[in-house]
Each structure stands twice: as structure tokens, then as C-alpha cells.
CSV table of C-alpha atoms in Angstrom, one decimal:
chain,number,residue,atom,x,y,z
A,1303,MET,CA,-25.6,1.7,22.2
A,1304,SER,CA,-24.0,-1.6,21.4
A,1305,SER,CA,-20.4,-2.0,20.2
A,1306,PHE,CA,-21.9,-3.2,16.9
A,1307,GLU,CA,-23.5,0.3,16.4
A,1308,ASP,CA,-20.3,2.1,17.3
A,1309,ALA,CA,-18.1,0.0,15.1
A,1310,ASP,CA,-16.5,1.6,12.0
A,1311,THR,CA,-18.1,0.7,8.7
A,1312,GLU,CA,-15.9,-1.8,7.0
A,1313,GLU,CA,-14.7,-0.6,3.6
A,1314,THR,CA,-14.0,-2.9,0.7
A,1315,VAL,CA,-10.4,-2.8,-0.5
A,1316,THR,CA,-9.2,-2.7,-4.1
A,1317,CYS,CA,-7.4,-5.9,-5.0
A,1318,LEU,CA,-5.0,-6.7,-7.8
A,1319,GLN,CA,-5.1,-10.5,-8.5
A,1320,MET,CA,-2.1,-11.7,-10.4
A,1321,THR,CA,-2.1,-15.2,-12.0
A,1322,VAL,CA,1.5,-16.0,-12.9
A,1323,TYR,CA,3.2,-18.5,-15.2
A,1324,HIS,CA,6.8,-19.3,-16.3
A,1325,PRO,CA,7.7,-22.5,-18.1
A,1326,GLY,CA,10.5,-23.3,-15.6
A,1327,GLN,CA,8.5,-22.5,-12.5
A,1328,LEU,CA,8.5,-26.0,-11.0
A,1329,GLN,CA,12.1,-26.9,-11.6
A,1330,CYS,CA,13.8,-23.6,-10.9
A,1331,GLY,CA,11.9,-22.2,-7.8
A,1332,ILE,CA,11.5,-18.9,-9.6
A,1333,PHE,CA,8.5,-17.9,-7.5
A,1334,GLN,CA,9.6,-19.4,-4.2
A,1335,SER,CA,9.6,-16.1,-2.4
A,1336,ILE,CA,6.0,-15.3,-3.4
A,1337,ARG,CA,3.1,-16.3,-1.1
A,1338,PHE,CA,0.4,-17.7,-3.3
A,1339,LEU,CA,-3.4,-17.4,-2.6
A,1340,ASN,CA,-3.0,-15.1,0.5
A,1341,ARG,CA,-4.2,-11.5,0.1
A,1342,GLU,CA,-1.5,-9.0,1.2
A,1343,LYS,CA,-2.7,-5.6,2.4
A,1344,LEU,CA,-0.5,-2.7,1.5
A,1345,PRO,CA,-0.7,1.1,2.0
A,1346,SER,CA,-2.0,2.9,-1.0
A,1347,SER,CA,1.1,5.2,-1.1
A,1348,GLU,CA,3.4,2.2,-1.7
A,1349,VAL,CA,5.1,1.8,-5.0
A,1350,VAL,CA,5.2,-2.0,-5.5
A,1351,LYS,CA,8.4,-3.2,-7.3
A,1352,PHE,CA,9.0,-6.6,-8.9
A,1353,GLY,CA,12.4,-7.9,-9.8
A,1354,ARG,CA,15.3,-10.0,-8.4
A,1355,ASN,CA,16.7,-7.6,-5.8
A,1356,SER,CA,15.1,-8.5,-2.5
A,1357,ASN,CA,16.4,-5.3,-0.9
A,1358,ILE,CA,14.4,-3.1,-3.3
A,1359,CYS,CA,11.6,-5.3,-4.5
A,1360,ARG,CA,8.5,-6.4,-2.6
A,1361,TYR,CA,8.0,-9.4,-4.9
A,1362,THR,CA,11.2,-11.1,-6.1
A,1363,PHE,CA,11.9,-13.7,-8.8
A,1364,GLN,CA,14.8,-16.2,-8.3
A,1365,ASP,CA,16.1,-15.8,-11.9
A,1366,LYS,CA,19.2,-14.1,-13.2
A,1367,GLN,CA,17.4,-13.2,-16.4
A,1368,VAL,CA,15.2,-10.8,-14.5
A,1369,SER,CA,16.4,-7.3,-13.9
A,1370,ARG,CA,17.1,-6.1,-10.4
A,1371,VAL,CA,13.9,-4.0,-10.7
A,1372,GLN,CA,11.8,-5.3,-13.6
A,1373,PHE,CA,8.6,-3.2,-13.2
A,1374,SER,CA,6.6,-1.3,-10.7
A,1375,LEU,CA,2.9,-0.8,-9.9
A,1376,GLN,CA,1.6,2.3,-8.3
A,1377,LEU,CA,-2.0,3.1,-7.2
A,1378,PHE,CA,-3.6,6.5,-8.1
A,1379,LYS,CA,-7.0,8.1,-8.4
A,1380,LYS,CA,-8.1,9.8,-11.6
A,1381,PHE,CA,-9.6,13.3,-11.4
A,1382,ASN,CA,-13.3,13.4,-10.6
A,1383,SER,CA,-13.3,9.6,-9.8
A,1384,SER,CA,-13.6,7.6,-6.6
A,1385,VAL,CA,-12.1,4.5,-8.3
A,1386,LEU,CA,-8.5,3.6,-7.7
A,1387,SER,CA,-6.4,2.6,-10.7
A,1388,PHE,CA,-2.9,1.2,-11.1
A,1389,GLU,CA,-0.2,2.4,-13.3
A,1390,ILE,CA,2.6,0.1,-14.5
A,1391,LYS,CA,6.1,1.2,-15.3
A,1392,ASN,CA,8.9,-0.7,-17.0
A,1393,MET,CA,12.0,-0.3,-14.8
A,1394,SER,CA,14.3,-2.6,-16.9
A,1395,LYS,CA,16.9,-1.2,-19.2
A,1396,LYS,CA,17.4,-4.6,-20.8
A,1397,THR,CA,13.9,-6.0,-21.5
A,1398,ASN,CA,10.7,-4.3,-22.8
A,1399,LEU,CA,7.5,-5.0,-20.9
A,1400,ILE,CA,4.4,-5.9,-22.9
A,1401,VAL,CA,1.0,-4.9,-21.5
A,1402,ASP,CA,-1.6,-6.6,-23.7
A,1403,SER,CA,-0.2,-5.6,-27.1
A,1404,ARG,CA,1.5,-2.4,-26.0
A,1405,GLU,CA,5.3,-2.5,-25.6
A,1406,LEU,CA,6.8,-0.4,-22.8
A,1407,GLY,CA,10.5,0.5,-23.0
A,1408,TYR,CA,12.6,1.6,-20.0
A,1409,LEU,CA,10.7,4.1,-17.8
A,1410,ASN,CA,7.6,4.0,-20.0
A,1411,LYS,CA,4.4,3.7,-18.0
A,1412,MET,CA,0.7,3.4,-18.7
A,1413,ASP,CA,-2.6,2.9,-16.8
A,1414,LEU,CA,-3.2,-0.8,-16.1
A,1415,PRO,CA,-6.4,-2.0,-17.7
A,1416,TYR,CA,-8.9,-3.9,-15.4
A,1417,ARG,CA,-7.9,-7.2,-17.0
A,1418,CYS,CA,-4.7,-7.5,-19.0
A,1419,MET,CA,-1.7,-9.7,-19.8
A,1420,VAL,CA,1.7,-8.5,-18.8
A,1421,ARG,CA,4.7,-10.2,-20.3
A,1422,PHE,CA,8.5,-10.0,-20.3
A,1423,GLY,CA,10.9,-12.8,-21.4
A,1424,GLU,CA,9.0,-16.0,-20.6
A,1425,TYR,CA,7.0,-14.5,-17.7
A,1426,GLN,CA,3.3,-14.2,-18.0
A,1427,PHE,CA,1.0,-12.3,-15.6
A,1428,LEU,CA,-2.7,-12.1,-15.9
A,1429,MET,CA,-3.7,-9.1,-13.9
A,1430,GLU,CA,-7.2,-8.5,-12.8
A,1431,LYS,CA,-8.4,-5.6,-10.7
A,1432,GLU,CA,-11.4,-5.8,-8.2
A,1433,ASP,CA,-12.6,-2.3,-7.2
A,1434,GLY,CA,-12.8,-1.3,-3.6
A,1435,GLU,CA,-13.8,1.8,-1.5
A,1436,SER,CA,-10.8,2.3,0.7
A,1437,LEU,CA,-8.3,5.0,-0.2
A,1438,GLU,CA,-5.9,3.9,2.5
A,1439,PHE,CA,-5.0,0.4,1.4
A,1440,PHE,CA,-5.1,-2.1,-1.4
A,1441,GLU,CA,-4.4,-5.8,-1.6
A,1442,THR,CA,-2.4,-8.1,-3.9
A,1443,GLN,CA,-3.1,-11.8,-4.4
A,1444,PHE,CA,-1.0,-14.2,-6.4
A,1445,ILE,CA,-2.2,-17.4,-8.1
A,1446,LEU,CA,0.2,-19.9,-9.8
A,1447,SER,CA,-1.1,-21.2,-13.1
A,1448,PRO,CA,-0.1,-24.8,-14.1
A,1449,ARG,CA,-0.1,-23.9,-17.8
A,1450,SER,CA,0.6,-21.0,-20.2
A,1451,LEU,CA,-1.8,-18.1,-19.6
A,1452,LEU,CA,-1.6,-17.1,-23.3
A,1453,GLU,CA,-3.0,-20.4,-24.4
A,1454,GLU,CA,-5.5,-20.7,-21.6
A,1455,ASN,CA,-7.0,-17.2,-22.2
A,1456,ASN,CA,-6.7,-17.1,-26.0
A,1457,TRP,CA,-4.3,-14.2,-26.0
A,1458,PRO,CA,-2.4,-13.3,-29.2
A,1459,PRO,CA,0.7,-15.5,-29.8
A,1460,HIS,CA,3.7,-14.6,-27.6
A,1461,ARG,CA,6.8,-13.5,-29.4
A,1462,PRO,CA,9.8,-13.5,-27.1
A,1463,ILE,CA,11.7,-10.2,-27.0
A,1464,PRO,CA,15.5,-10.6,-27.4
A,1465,GLU,CA,17.3,-9.5,-24.2
A,1466,TYR,CA,18.8,-6.4,-25.9
A,1467,GLY,CA,16.2,-5.9,-28.7
A,1468,ILE,CA,12.8,-4.9,-29.7
A,1469,TYR,CA,10.4,-6.5,-32.1
A,1470,SER,CA,8.1,-4.7,-34.4
A,1471,LEU,CA,4.4,-4.8,-33.7
A,1472,CYS,CA,3.7,-4.0,-37.3
A,1473,SER,CA,4.3,-7.4,-38.8
A,1474,SER,CA,1.3,-9.2,-40.4
A,1475,GLN,CA,-0.3,-12.3,-38.9
A,1476,SER,CA,0.6,-14.3,-42.0
A,1477,SER,CA,4.3,-14.4,-40.8
A,1478,PHE,CA,3.3,-16.8,-38.0
A,1479,PRO,CA,3.7,-20.5,-38.9
A,1480,THR,CA,0.5,-22.5,-39.5
A,1481,GLU,CA,0.2,-26.1,-38.4
A,1482,MET,CA,-1.0,-28.4,-41.2
A,1483,ASP,CA,-1.8,-32.1,-41.4
A,1484,GLU,CA,0.6,-34.1,-43.6
A,1485,ASN,CA,-2.2,-35.0,-46.0
A,1486,GLU,CA,-3.3,-31.3,-46.6
A,1487,SER,CA,-2.0,-29.7,-49.7
């Protein structure tokens, strides 16, 4: 028997690709501690935290507007399924987290859709999951976007959340300003 025949079968690994954007990303060095484009392999039992405290968070943002722990991601497997999923939890007492159009308050959590927009303050994360077979590990990969993900992906308009407030998701679309040409009546 050759070593090729004895070798373990290589499993594919679930990967969460995160494309990130912040309007001040070039001037402020907000994402300087994040390694872009490289895939990072993590144990499936790890709860991945994002925030500004480097002692607690795996991924940190150099921004005092960000909570010490802003949000977390945890891998899980649904009953009767072989597919791994992520759950996202808002860990910030000050700022709500928006996942697509759902607003999560402090300690609220939800299953992360395969493709979704996650926002808080002026931060935008386009999260896309690639399924894999491994139950032992998963990977993360970051991509820096040069422009707003909301505009690039035709997401609904972003309405900033006040630091200590909540906005209502019930308002009508007509409350948004409409751009008009000077000659239009």
C-alpha cells in the first residue's frame, strides 16, 4: 500500500467570508489588526468575539465607538442535519446589531443566514457562508471593500442607530428623501 492510499480523506471546512467596510477605514486604521484575504482555521467549539478589547476578542477594531465586545459568532449543528450553521449574538449594551432587517438588542441572538448584511454604527459586514464537511474546524476570511456594501449590493438604505437609542422598523419608505432634478416639478 502506498502512503497515498493510507492518507486520511481531506474534509472540506465550513468558511465564513466577511467583507467589511467602514467610511473611515483608510484614515483611522480601524481594521489594522485584521489579516485580510488569509483564511484562518479555528476549532468548531470556539466562540468568536468581535470588539475593541484585544484580551477578549479574536477580531478587534481600533475604534472607541465600538464596544469592548460588540458581537459574537458561534458554530452549531441543527438537529437531524449534517450542515454547520452560525449564530450571531449582540454583546453590546450600547448599540443594537442589525442582521439584514432584524434588529438585535443586547444578548439577543439569531441564526446567521447563508448571506446577510450585519451592521452597527457605520460598520458594514457582508457575511457569506460556504458549507464544509468537517465538524472539528471552521475558517474565517476577511475582505476589505473599497466602497459601501449597502450601495454595492443594493441593500435597503442604512439608517444609523443612535448610540443609546433604537429606531423603529415600522416607518414607511416614503419618509426617505428622494433626489430630484432642479427642473422636475
